[in-house]
PDB file of C-alpha atoms in Angstrom:
ATOM      1  CA  MET A  82     -36.306 -28.816 -35.852  1.00  0.00           C
ATOM      2  CA  ARG A  83     -39.167 -27.430 -33.911  1.00  0.00           C
ATOM      3  CA  MET A  84     -42.280 -29.810 -34.130  1.00  0.00           C
ATOM      4  CA  ARG A  85     -45.675 -28.157 -34.492  1.00  0.00           C
ATOM      5  CA  PRO A  86     -48.956 -29.512 -33.080  1.00  0.00           C
ATOM      6  CA  THR A  87     -50.828 -32.056 -35.273  1.00  0.00           C
ATOM      7  CA  LEU A  88     -54.083 -29.835 -36.108  1.00  0.00           C
ATOM      8  CA  SER A  89     -55.968 -32.296 -38.273  1.00  0.00           C
ATOM      9  CA  TRP A  90     -56.402 -35.511 -40.126  1.00  0.00           C
ATOM     10  CA  THR A  91     -58.434 -36.940 -43.063  1.00  0.00           C
ATOM     11  CA  PRO A  92     -61.448 -39.442 -41.814  1.00  0.00           C
ATOM     12  CA  ALA A  93     -61.356 -42.578 -43.680  1.00  0.00           C
ATOM     13  CA  GLU A  94     -64.378 -42.612 -46.266  1.00  0.00           C
ATOM     14  CA  ASP A  95     -65.357 -46.212 -46.005  1.00  0.00           C
ATOM     15  CA  LEU A  96     -66.258 -46.473 -42.215  1.00  0.00           C
ATOM     16  CA  PRO A  97     -69.773 -46.495 -41.282  1.00  0.00           C
ATOM     17  CA  PRO A  98     -70.966 -43.548 -39.345  1.00  0.00           C
ATOM     18  CA  GLY A  99     -71.548 -43.589 -35.635  1.00  0.00           C
ATOM     19  CA  THR A 100     -74.451 -45.035 -33.936  1.00  0.00           C
ATOM     20  CA  THR A 101     -76.696 -43.441 -31.321  1.00  0.00           C
ATOM     21  CA  ASP A 102     -77.373 -47.034 -29.525  1.00  0.00           C
ATOM     22  CA  PRO A 103     -74.732 -47.253 -26.621  1.00  0.00           C
ATOM     23  CA  GLU A 104     -75.916 -50.759 -25.763  1.00  0.00           C
ATOM     24  CA  GLN A 105     -72.394 -52.258 -27.045  1.00  0.00           C
ATOM     25  CA  VAL A 106     -70.898 -50.041 -24.323  1.00  0.00           C
ATOM     26  CA  VAL A 107     -73.490 -51.496 -21.612  1.00  0.00           C
ATOM     27  CA  ASP A 108     -72.390 -54.940 -22.670  1.00  0.00           C
ATOM     28  CA  ALA A 109     -68.634 -54.260 -22.370  1.00  0.00           C
ATOM     29  CA  LEU A 110     -69.159 -52.605 -19.032  1.00  0.00           C
ATOM     30  CA  SER A 111     -71.450 -55.296 -17.800  1.00  0.00           C
ATOM     31  CA  ALA A 112     -68.665 -57.959 -18.445  1.00  0.00           C
ATOM     32  CA  GLY A 113     -65.920 -55.896 -16.466  1.00  0.00           C
ATOM     33  CA  GLY A 114     -62.373 -55.509 -17.185  1.00  0.00           C
ATOM     34  CA  VAL A 115     -62.754 -52.149 -18.958  1.00  0.00           C
ATOM     35  CA  LEU A 116     -60.271 -49.727 -19.379  1.00  0.00           C
ATOM     36  CA  VAL A 117     -61.028 -46.102 -20.020  1.00  0.00           C
ATOM     37  CA  LEU A 118     -59.217 -43.762 -22.192  1.00  0.00           C
ATOM     38  CA  SER A 119     -60.870 -40.217 -21.675  1.00  0.00           C
ATOM     39  CA  GLY A 120     -60.007 -37.109 -23.658  1.00  0.00           C
ATOM     40  CA  ALA A 121     -60.838 -33.243 -23.944  1.00  0.00           C
ATOM     41  CA  GLY A 122     -64.425 -33.937 -24.979  1.00  0.00           C
ATOM     42  CA  ILE A 123     -65.248 -35.345 -21.584  1.00  0.00           C
ATOM     43  CA  SER A 124     -64.536 -31.935 -19.974  1.00  0.00           C
ATOM     44  CA  THR A 125     -66.532 -29.751 -22.259  1.00  0.00           C
ATOM     45  CA  GLU A 126     -69.733 -30.095 -20.165  1.00  0.00           C
ATOM     46  CA  SER A 127     -67.773 -28.742 -17.106  1.00  0.00           C
ATOM     47  CA  GLY A 128     -67.128 -25.279 -19.245  1.00  0.00           C
ATOM     48  CA  ILE A 129     -63.403 -26.430 -20.560  1.00  0.00           C
ATOM     49  CA  PRO A 130     -63.388 -26.464 -24.476  1.00  0.00           C
ATOM     50  CA  ASP A 131     -62.386 -28.919 -26.538  1.00  0.00           C
ATOM     51  CA  TYR A 132     -59.049 -28.826 -29.282  1.00  0.00           C
ATOM     52  CA  ARG A 133     -60.854 -29.880 -32.181  1.00  0.00           C
ATOM     53  CA  GLY A 134     -64.555 -30.700 -31.467  1.00  0.00           C
ATOM     54  CA  GLU A 135     -67.135 -28.106 -33.285  1.00  0.00           C
ATOM     55  CA  GLY A 136     -65.984 -24.592 -32.153  1.00  0.00           C
ATOM     56  CA  GLY A 137     -62.740 -26.263 -30.857  1.00  0.00           C
ATOM     57  CA  SER A 138     -59.764 -23.919 -29.883  1.00  0.00           C
ATOM     58  CA  LEU A 139     -57.281 -24.934 -32.470  1.00  0.00           C
ATOM     59  CA  SER A 140     -59.353 -22.956 -34.855  1.00  0.00           C
ATOM     60  CA  ARG A 141     -57.845 -19.815 -33.401  1.00  0.00           C
ATOM     61  CA  HIS A 142     -55.277 -20.910 -31.096  1.00  0.00           C
ATOM     62  CA  THR A 143     -51.944 -23.311 -31.383  1.00  0.00           C
ATOM     63  CA  PRO A 144     -50.931 -24.431 -28.059  1.00  0.00           C
ATOM     64  CA  MET A 145     -47.410 -23.963 -26.497  1.00  0.00           C
ATOM     65  CA  THR A 146     -44.650 -26.177 -27.595  1.00  0.00           C
ATOM     66  CA  TYR A 147     -42.049 -27.469 -25.243  1.00  0.00           C
ATOM     67  CA  GLN A 148     -39.526 -26.081 -27.713  1.00  0.00           C
ATOM     68  CA  ASP A 149     -41.019 -22.492 -27.778  1.00  0.00           C
ATOM     69  CA  PHE A 150     -41.473 -22.505 -23.870  1.00  0.00           C
ATOM     70  CA  THR A 151     -37.784 -23.300 -23.038  1.00  0.00           C
ATOM     71  CA  SER A 152     -35.908 -21.381 -25.530  1.00  0.00           C
ATOM     72  CA  ASP A 153     -38.187 -18.129 -25.650  1.00  0.00           C
ATOM     73  CA  ALA A 154     -38.334 -15.785 -22.681  1.00  0.00           C
ATOM     74  CA  GLN A 155     -41.127 -13.753 -24.368  1.00  0.00           C
ATOM     75  CA  ALA A 156     -42.951 -17.112 -25.141  1.00  0.00           C
ATOM     76  CA  ARG A 157     -42.736 -18.093 -21.459  1.00  0.00           C
ATOM     77  CA  ARG A 158     -44.093 -14.440 -20.464  1.00  0.00           C
ATOM     78  CA  ARG A 159     -46.845 -15.007 -23.014  1.00  0.00           C
ATOM     79  CA  TYR A 160     -47.906 -18.682 -21.643  1.00  0.00           C
ATOM     80  CA  TRP A 161     -47.720 -17.820 -17.793  1.00  0.00           C
ATOM     81  CA  ALA A 162     -49.785 -14.361 -18.168  1.00  0.00           C
ATOM     82  CA  ARG A 163     -52.471 -16.619 -20.161  1.00  0.00           C
ATOM     83  CA  SER A 164     -52.011 -19.439 -17.924  1.00  0.00           C
ATOM     84  CA  HIS A 165     -52.447 -17.399 -14.853  1.00  0.00           C
ATOM     85  CA  LEU A 166     -55.618 -15.830 -16.255  1.00  0.00           C
ATOM     86  CA  GLY A 167     -56.980 -18.961 -17.506  1.00  0.00           C
ATOM     87  CA  TRP A 168     -56.468 -20.675 -14.082  1.00  0.00           C
ATOM     88  CA  ARG A 169     -58.816 -18.769 -12.176  1.00  0.00           C
ATOM     89  CA  THR A 170     -61.668 -20.159 -14.431  1.00  0.00           C
ATOM     90  CA  PHE A 171     -60.211 -23.636 -15.072  1.00  0.00           C
ATOM     91  CA  GLY A 172     -59.456 -24.210 -11.329  1.00  0.00           C
ATOM     92  CA  ARG A 173     -63.028 -23.374 -10.585  1.00  0.00           C
ATOM     93  CA  ALA A 174     -64.248 -26.161 -13.044  1.00  0.00           C
ATOM     94  CA  ARG A 175     -66.251 -29.060 -11.752  1.00  0.00           C
ATOM     95  CA  PRO A 176     -67.042 -32.737 -12.814  1.00  0.00           C
ATOM     96  CA  ASN A 177     -69.979 -33.056 -14.948  1.00  0.00           C
ATOM     97  CA  ALA A 178     -72.275 -36.618 -15.339  1.00  0.00           C
ATOM     98  CA  GLY A 179     -69.746 -37.897 -17.427  1.00  0.00           C
ATOM     99  CA  HIS A 180     -66.977 -37.967 -14.984  1.00  0.00           C
ATOM    100  CA  ARG A 181     -69.336 -38.817 -12.361  1.00  0.00           C
ATOM    101  CA  ALA A 182     -70.552 -41.918 -14.593  1.00  0.00           C
ATOM    102  CA  VAL A 183     -66.834 -42.858 -14.810  1.00  0.00           C
ATOM    103  CA  ALA A 184     -66.445 -42.815 -10.835  1.00  0.00           C
ATOM    104  CA  ALA A 185     -69.495 -44.900 -10.565  1.00  0.00           C
ATOM    105  CA  PHE A 186     -68.150 -47.693 -12.823  1.00  0.00           C
ATOM    106  CA  ALA A 187     -65.218 -47.766 -11.032  1.00  0.00           C
ATOM    107  CA  ARG A 188     -66.889 -47.884  -7.514  1.00  0.00           C
ATOM    108  CA  HIS A 189     -69.038 -50.942  -8.798  1.00  0.00           C
ATOM    109  CA  GLY A 190     -65.985 -52.834  -9.858  1.00  0.00           C
ATOM    110  CA  LEU A 191     -66.389 -52.594 -13.931  1.00  0.00           C
ATOM    111  CA  LEU A 192     -63.290 -50.901 -14.704  1.00  0.00           C
ATOM    112  CA  SER A 193     -60.028 -52.116 -14.620  1.00  0.00           C
ATOM    113  CA  GLY A 194     -58.241 -48.851 -15.006  1.00  0.00           C
ATOM    114  CA  LEU A 195     -58.634 -45.144 -16.068  1.00  0.00           C
ATOM    115  CA  ILE A 196     -56.125 -43.246 -18.400  1.00  0.00           C
ATOM    116  CA  THR A 197     -56.792 -39.303 -19.156  1.00  0.00           C
ATOM    117  CA  GLN A 198     -55.551 -37.219 -21.535  1.00  0.00           C
ATOM    118  CA  ASN A 199     -56.785 -34.310 -19.855  1.00  0.00           C
ATOM    119  CA  VAL A 200     -54.822 -31.951 -17.406  1.00  0.00           C
ATOM    120  CA  ASP A 201     -57.840 -30.749 -15.528  1.00  0.00           C
ATOM    121  CA  GLY A 202     -58.084 -33.190 -12.608  1.00  0.00           C
ATOM    122  CA  LEU A 203     -61.920 -33.548 -12.746  1.00  0.00           C
ATOM    123  CA  HIS A 204     -61.796 -37.251 -12.754  1.00  0.00           C
ATOM    124  CA  GLN A 205     -59.977 -37.291  -9.357  1.00  0.00           C
ATOM    125  CA  ALA A 206     -62.694 -34.479  -8.412  1.00  0.00           C
ATOM    126  CA  ALA A 207     -65.648 -36.770  -9.188  1.00  0.00           C
ATOM    127  CA  GLY A 208     -63.877 -39.522  -7.273  1.00  0.00           C
ATOM    128  CA  SER A 209     -62.189 -41.505  -9.291  1.00  0.00           C
ATOM    129  CA  GLU A 210     -58.911 -43.139  -7.887  1.00  0.00           C
ATOM    130  CA  ASP A 211     -55.335 -44.321  -9.408  1.00  0.00           C
ATOM    131  CA  VAL A 212     -56.017 -42.215 -12.595  1.00  0.00           C
ATOM    132  CA  VAL A 213     -53.099 -42.335 -15.074  1.00  0.00           C
ATOM    133  CA  GLU A 214     -52.709 -38.737 -16.058  1.00  0.00           C
ATOM    134  CA  LEU A 215     -51.076 -39.416 -19.292  1.00  0.00           C
ATOM    135  CA  HIS A 216     -50.349 -35.713 -20.016  1.00  0.00           C
ATOM    136  CA  GLY A 217     -49.780 -34.600 -16.578  1.00  0.00           C
ATOM    137  CA  SER A 218     -51.503 -31.971 -14.447  1.00  0.00           C
ATOM    138  CA  LEU A 219     -52.088 -28.326 -14.163  1.00  0.00           C
ATOM    139  CA  GLY A 220     -52.455 -28.683 -10.723  1.00  0.00           C
ATOM    140  CA  ARG A 221     -48.525 -28.888 -10.324  1.00  0.00           C
ATOM    141  CA  VAL A 222     -45.767 -26.913 -11.414  1.00  0.00           C
ATOM    142  CA  VAL A 223     -42.161 -28.360 -11.998  1.00  0.00           C
ATOM    143  CA  CYS A 224     -38.691 -26.419 -11.945  1.00  0.00           C
ATOM    144  CA  LEU A 225     -36.840 -27.474 -15.251  1.00  0.00           C
ATOM    145  CA  SER A 226     -33.582 -26.981 -13.141  1.00  0.00           C
ATOM    146  CA  CYS A 227     -33.503 -28.582  -9.880  1.00  0.00           C
ATOM    147  CA  GLY A 228     -36.880 -30.673 -10.689  1.00  0.00           C
ATOM    148  CA  ALA A 229     -38.639 -29.741  -7.516  1.00  0.00           C
ATOM    149  CA  PHE A 230     -42.383 -29.748  -7.779  1.00  0.00           C
ATOM    150  CA  SER A 231     -44.826 -27.346  -6.194  1.00  0.00           C
ATOM    151  CA  PRO A 232     -48.668 -26.802  -5.803  1.00  0.00           C
ATOM    152  CA  ARG A 233     -50.128 -24.392  -8.754  1.00  0.00           C
ATOM    153  CA  HIS A 234     -52.102 -22.518  -5.914  1.00  0.00           C
ATOM    154  CA  GLU A 235     -48.994 -21.526  -4.373  1.00  0.00           C
ATOM    155  CA  LEU A 236     -47.629 -20.243  -8.030  1.00  0.00           C
ATOM    156  CA  ALA A 237     -50.801 -18.503  -8.705  1.00  0.00           C
ATOM    157  CA  ARG A 238     -50.583 -16.668  -5.302  1.00  0.00           C
ATOM    158  CA  ARG A 239     -46.896 -15.603  -6.104  1.00  0.00           C
ATOM    159  CA  LEU A 240     -47.726 -14.510  -9.616  1.00  0.00           C
ATOM    160  CA  SER A 241     -50.915 -12.356  -8.228  1.00  0.00           C
ATOM    161  CA  GLU A 242     -48.464 -10.432  -5.909  1.00  0.00           C
ATOM    162  CA  ALA A 243     -45.983 -10.012  -8.662  1.00  0.00           C
ATOM    163  CA  ASN A 244     -48.726  -8.621 -11.160  1.00  0.00           C
ATOM    164  CA  ALA A 245     -51.296  -6.913  -8.777  1.00  0.00           C
ATOM    165  CA  ASP A 246     -52.653  -4.934 -11.351  1.00  0.00           C
ATOM    166  CA  PHE A 247     -52.924  -7.682 -14.367  1.00  0.00           C
ATOM    167  CA  GLU A 248     -56.637  -7.647 -14.743  1.00  0.00           C
ATOM    168  CA  PRO A 249     -57.506  -8.196 -18.604  1.00  0.00           C
ATOM    169  CA  VAL A 250     -60.568  -9.661 -19.696  1.00  0.00           C
ATOM    170  CA  ALA A 251     -59.733 -12.822 -21.962  1.00  0.00           C
ATOM    171  CA  ALA A 252     -61.379 -13.250 -25.450  1.00  0.00           C
ATOM    172  CA  ALA A 253     -61.807 -17.115 -24.604  1.00  0.00           C
ATOM    173  CA  MET A 254     -60.365 -20.055 -22.474  1.00  0.00           C
ATOM    174  CA  ASN A 255     -58.330 -23.006 -24.192  1.00  0.00           C
ATOM    175  CA  PRO A 256     -58.212 -26.694 -22.942  1.00  0.00           C
ATOM    176  CA  ASP A 257     -54.763 -26.327 -22.086  1.00  0.00           C
ATOM    177  CA  GLY A 258     -55.588 -24.003 -19.000  1.00  0.00           C
ATOM    178  CA  ASP A 259     -54.526 -20.626 -20.707  1.00  0.00           C
ATOM    179  CA  ALA A 260     -56.545 -17.887 -21.991  1.00  0.00           C
ATOM    180  CA  ASP A 261     -56.744 -16.054 -25.194  1.00  0.00           C
ATOM    181  CA  LEU A 262     -54.843 -12.645 -24.690  1.00  0.00           C
ATOM    182  CA  THR A 263     -53.102  -9.967 -27.218  1.00  0.00           C
ATOM    183  CA  ASP A 264     -49.383  -9.002 -26.752  1.00  0.00           C
ATOM    184  CA  ASP A 265     -50.628  -5.868 -25.580  1.00  0.00           C
ATOM    185  CA  GLN A 266     -52.692  -7.299 -22.830  1.00  0.00           C
ATOM    186  CA  VAL A 267     -49.734  -9.322 -21.825  1.00  0.00           C
ATOM    187  CA  GLY A 268     -47.950  -6.390 -21.344  1.00  0.00           C
ATOM    188  CA  ASP A 269     -44.612  -6.486 -19.131  1.00  0.00           C
ATOM    189  CA  PHE A 270     -46.341  -9.626 -17.213  1.00  0.00           C
ATOM    190  CA  ARG A 271     -43.681 -10.706 -14.637  1.00  0.00           C
ATOM    191  CA  VAL A 272     -42.877 -14.376 -14.564  1.00  0.00           C
ATOM    192  CA  VAL A 273     -41.582 -15.682 -11.185  1.00  0.00           C
ATOM    193  CA  PRO A 274     -38.775 -18.212 -11.022  1.00  0.00           C
ATOM    194  CA  CYS A 275     -38.598 -21.162  -8.808  1.00  0.00           C
ATOM    195  CA  ALA A 276     -38.299 -20.343  -4.934  1.00  0.00           C
ATOM    196  CA  ALA A 277     -35.773 -23.000  -4.574  1.00  0.00           C
ATOM    197  CA  CYS A 278     -33.158 -22.302  -6.934  1.00  0.00           C
ATOM    198  CA  GLY A 279     -34.138 -19.468  -9.320  1.00  0.00           C
ATOM    199  CA  GLY A 280     -34.690 -21.702 -12.050  1.00  0.00           C
ATOM    200  CA  ILE A 281     -37.336 -21.767 -14.837  1.00  0.00           C
ATOM    201  CA  LEU A 282     -40.871 -23.027 -13.697  1.00  0.00           C
ATOM    202  CA  LYS A 283     -43.059 -25.136 -15.944  1.00  0.00           C
ATOM    203  CA  PRO A 284     -46.642 -26.695 -15.631  1.00  0.00           C
ATOM    204  CA  ASP A 285     -46.234 -30.225 -14.899  1.00  0.00           C
ATOM    205  CA  VAL A 286     -48.016 -30.876 -18.162  1.00  0.00           C
ATOM    206  CA  VAL A 287     -46.570 -32.679 -21.602  1.00  0.00           C
ATOM    207  CA  PHE A 288     -46.375 -29.764 -24.093  1.00  0.00           C
ATOM    208  CA  PHE A 289     -46.997 -30.461 -27.676  1.00  0.00           C
ATOM    209  CA  GLY A 290     -43.434 -31.280 -28.920  1.00  0.00           C
ATOM    210  CA  GLU A 291     -42.781 -32.952 -25.781  1.00  0.00           C
ATOM    211  CA  SER A 292     -42.662 -36.671 -25.195  1.00  0.00           C
ATOM    212  CA  VAL A 293     -45.031 -38.588 -22.638  1.00  0.00           C
ATOM    213  CA  PRO A 294     -42.203 -40.146 -20.156  1.00  0.00           C
ATOM    214  CA  PRO A 295     -41.545 -43.701 -21.228  1.00  0.00           C
ATOM    215  CA  PRO A 296     -42.312 -45.312 -17.793  1.00  0.00           C
ATOM    216  CA  ARG A 297     -45.851 -43.901 -17.926  1.00  0.00           C
ATOM    217  CA  VAL A 298     -46.412 -45.007 -21.516  1.00  0.00           C
ATOM    218  CA  GLU A 299     -45.248 -48.395 -20.717  1.00  0.00           C
ATOM    219  CA  HIS A 300     -47.691 -48.543 -17.692  1.00  0.00           C
ATOM    220  CA  CYS A 301     -50.478 -47.601 -19.951  1.00  0.00           C
ATOM    221  CA  ARG A 302     -49.523 -50.480 -22.325  1.00  0.00           C
ATOM    222  CA  THR A 303     -49.630 -52.838 -19.604  1.00  0.00           C
ATOM    223  CA  LEU A 304     -53.084 -51.617 -18.470  1.00  0.00           C
ATOM    224  CA  VAL A 305     -54.059 -52.203 -22.151  1.00  0.00           C
ATOM    225  CA  ARG A 306     -52.519 -55.791 -21.809  1.00  0.00           C
ATOM    226  CA  GLU A 307     -54.537 -56.445 -18.613  1.00  0.00           C
ATOM    227  CA  ALA A 308     -57.767 -55.194 -19.676  1.00  0.00           C
ATOM    228  CA  ALA A 309     -60.573 -56.889 -21.345  1.00  0.00           C
ATOM    229  CA  SER A 310     -61.783 -54.326 -23.547  1.00  0.00           C
ATOM    230  CA  LEU A 311     -61.026 -50.601 -23.965  1.00  0.00           C
ATOM    231  CA  LEU A 312     -63.599 -47.575 -23.942  1.00  0.00           C
ATOM    232  CA  VAL A 313     -62.658 -44.152 -25.394  1.00  0.00           C
ATOM    233  CA  LEU A 314     -64.251 -41.142 -23.902  1.00  0.00           C
ATOM    234  CA  GLY A 315     -64.244 -37.863 -25.689  1.00  0.00           C
ATOM    235  CA  SER A 316     -61.010 -37.946 -27.625  1.00  0.00           C
ATOM    236  CA  SER A 317     -60.390 -37.412 -31.297  1.00  0.00           C
ATOM    237  CA  LEU A 318     -57.306 -39.797 -30.907  1.00  0.00           C
ATOM    238  CA  THR A 319     -55.624 -37.163 -33.403  1.00  0.00           C
ATOM    239  CA  VAL A 320     -52.290 -37.420 -31.636  1.00  0.00           C
ATOM    240  CA  MET A 321     -50.171 -40.601 -31.305  1.00  0.00           C
ATOM    241  CA  SER A 322     -49.984 -40.402 -27.361  1.00  0.00           C
ATOM    242  CA  GLY A 323     -53.818 -41.799 -27.201  1.00  0.00           C
ATOM    243  CA  LEU A 324     -54.090 -43.430 -30.545  1.00  0.00           C
ATOM    244  CA  ARG A 325     -51.260 -45.935 -29.793  1.00  0.00           C
ATOM    245  CA  PHE A 326     -53.116 -47.751 -26.858  1.00  0.00           C
ATOM    246  CA  VAL A 327     -56.239 -47.954 -29.396  1.00  0.00           C
ATOM    247  CA  ARG A 328     -54.044 -49.577 -31.824  1.00  0.00           C
ATOM    248  CA  GLN A 329     -52.478 -51.817 -29.370  1.00  0.00           C
ATOM    249  CA  ALA A 330     -55.632 -53.142 -28.046  1.00  0.00           C
ATOM    250  CA  GLY A 331     -57.125 -53.424 -31.688  1.00  0.00           C
ATOM    251  CA  GLN A 332     -54.093 -55.544 -32.550  1.00  0.00           C
ATOM    252  CA  ALA A 333     -54.317 -57.768 -29.377  1.00  0.00           C
ATOM    253  CA  GLY A 334     -58.161 -58.370 -30.580  1.00  0.00           C
ATOM    254  CA  LYS A 335     -59.659 -56.486 -27.692  1.00  0.00           C
ATOM    255  CA  PRO A 336     -62.847 -54.806 -28.327  1.00  0.00           C
ATOM    256  CA  VAL A 337     -62.549 -50.717 -28.564  1.00  0.00           C
ATOM    257  CA  LEU A 338     -65.613 -48.689 -27.999  1.00  0.00           C
ATOM    258  CA  ILE A 339     -65.764 -45.213 -28.702  1.00  0.00           C
ATOM    259  CA  VAL A 340     -68.237 -42.597 -27.708  1.00  0.00           C
ATOM    260  CA  ASN A 341     -67.422 -39.428 -29.177  1.00  0.00           C
ATOM    261  CA  ARG A 342     -69.732 -37.311 -31.412  1.00  0.00           C
ATOM    262  CA  ASP A 343     -67.240 -36.599 -34.407  1.00  0.00           C
ATOM    263  CA  PRO A 344     -65.432 -39.468 -36.278  1.00  0.00           C
ATOM    264  CA  THR A 345     -62.166 -40.071 -34.682  1.00  0.00           C
ATOM    265  CA  ARG A 346     -58.614 -41.251 -36.121  1.00  0.00           C
ATOM    266  CA  GLY A 347     -59.196 -44.522 -34.174  1.00  0.00           C
ATOM    267  CA  ASP A 348     -62.626 -45.420 -35.633  1.00  0.00           C
ATOM    268  CA  GLN A 349     -61.159 -48.193 -37.966  1.00  0.00           C
ATOM    269  CA  HIS A 350     -59.981 -50.107 -34.809  1.00  0.00           C
ATOM    270  CA  ALA A 351     -63.295 -49.595 -33.088  1.00  0.00           C
ATOM    271  CA  LEU A 352     -66.375 -52.238 -32.504  1.00  0.00           C
ATOM    272  CA  THR A 353     -68.911 -49.167 -32.324  1.00  0.00           C
ATOM    273  CA  ARG A 354     -68.426 -45.444 -32.138  1.00  0.00           C
ATOM    274  CA  VAL A 355     -71.626 -43.691 -30.249  1.00  0.00           C
ATOM    275  CA  ALA A 356     -71.930 -40.386 -31.645  1.00  0.00           C
ATOM    276  CA  LEU A 357     -73.775 -38.627 -28.696  1.00  0.00           C
ATOM    277  CA  PRO A 358     -72.871 -36.258 -25.941  1.00  0.00           C
ATOM    278  CA  LEU A 359     -71.079 -38.100 -23.339  1.00  0.00           C
ATOM    279  CA  GLY A 360     -72.824 -36.720 -20.316  1.00  0.00           C
ATOM    280  CA  THR A 361     -76.316 -37.839 -21.813  1.00  0.00           C
ATOM    281  CA  THR A 362     -74.881 -41.357 -22.997  1.00  0.00           C
ATOM    282  CA  LEU A 363     -73.062 -42.151 -19.926  1.00  0.00           C
ATOM    283  CA  THR A 364     -75.830 -41.264 -17.808  1.00  0.00           C
ATOM    284  CA  THR A 365     -77.900 -43.592 -20.059  1.00  0.00           C
ATOM    285  CA  VAL A 366     -75.538 -46.371 -19.931  1.00  0.00           C
ATOM    286  CA  ALA A 367     -75.382 -46.249 -16.104  1.00  0.00           C
ATOM    287  CA  GLY A 368     -79.089 -46.164 -15.894  1.00  0.00           C
ATOM    288  CA  ARG A 369     -79.153 -49.280 -17.978  1.00  0.00           C
ATOM    289  CA  LEU A 370     -76.718 -51.012 -15.726  1.00  0.00           C
ATOM    290  CA  GLY A 371     -78.971 -49.858 -12.675  1.00  0.00           C
ATOM    291  CA  ILE A 372     -76.347 -47.635 -11.442  1.00  0.00           C
ATOM    292  CA  LEU A 373     -77.493 -44.269  -9.661  1.00  0.00           C
ATOM    293  CA  LEU A 374     -75.003 -41.290 -10.062  1.00  0.00           C
ATOM    294  CA  ASP A 375     -74.150 -39.158  -7.144  1.00  0.00           C
ATOM    295  CA  ASP A 376     -76.773 -36.525  -8.168  1.00  0.00           C
ATOM    296  CA  GLN A 377     -79.447 -38.844  -8.841  1.00  0.00           C
ATOM    297  CA  ALA A 378     -79.376 -40.421  -5.249  1.00  0.00           C
ATOM    298  CA  ALA A 379     -82.754 -40.233  -3.628  1.00  0.00           C
ATOM    299  CA  PRO A 380     -82.755 -38.083  -0.499  1.00  0.00           C
ATOM    300  CA  ALA A 381     -82.314 -39.821   3.081  1.00  0.00           C
TER     301      ALA A 381
END
């Protein structure tokens, strides 16, 4: 049976509303040992849309599933046409204040680790190191036959050469890096095979319906065990891949703090949820900690 994405959940009615005071986040960071778990919401201020927030892409777009991608050649054609176009915009995205704040917290020794559900690489671009990419990275491509990895920019070049006249205008871009195109716009887009063996190429990301590799999950569980607290940034926690770590922290008695404008599936485990935009909130938190972000540094 093919599994479809988890599109929604019903918030518990007995949970308190979110706060606009990030002081408990400041306190947790001051104590150190904070493990960050970030989601799509931290990248919206970089121009990459969210899945489930206000105006999220799931209201108009069902993401590709692993089952469809591997079993249906037309589905792969549609995916790669949309992804090829979306990559031009996605690849130009730059870190925002939220990404820069997380990197600054790490530089000041306040974090024990960083797990991201995002596939955009913006944490690394902001200077964060040792980022655990829970769902992989759009910057890499893997062959499903021989297992060879290759950089996305190399595939982009090959796809451009094979589709020189492909210049549709997309209606919108989605968080998974593809663009909204009609079947007519996709047309006879040519998909290129693995340059090493001729096999099927797939972005090195975890599609809906696909499992996160068990060693990666266990590494994240270890990070949760070793952390003093868990700080969730911009994730609705709708899918179990992220929610399980919130549950693990809560069951272990570790403080869970969430910064997300909308209610999340993990609120029942949280000490607090700050219902404010991430960039503004984390800039405020950094200021209270006496930490200047890169764009706030005084000129030499």
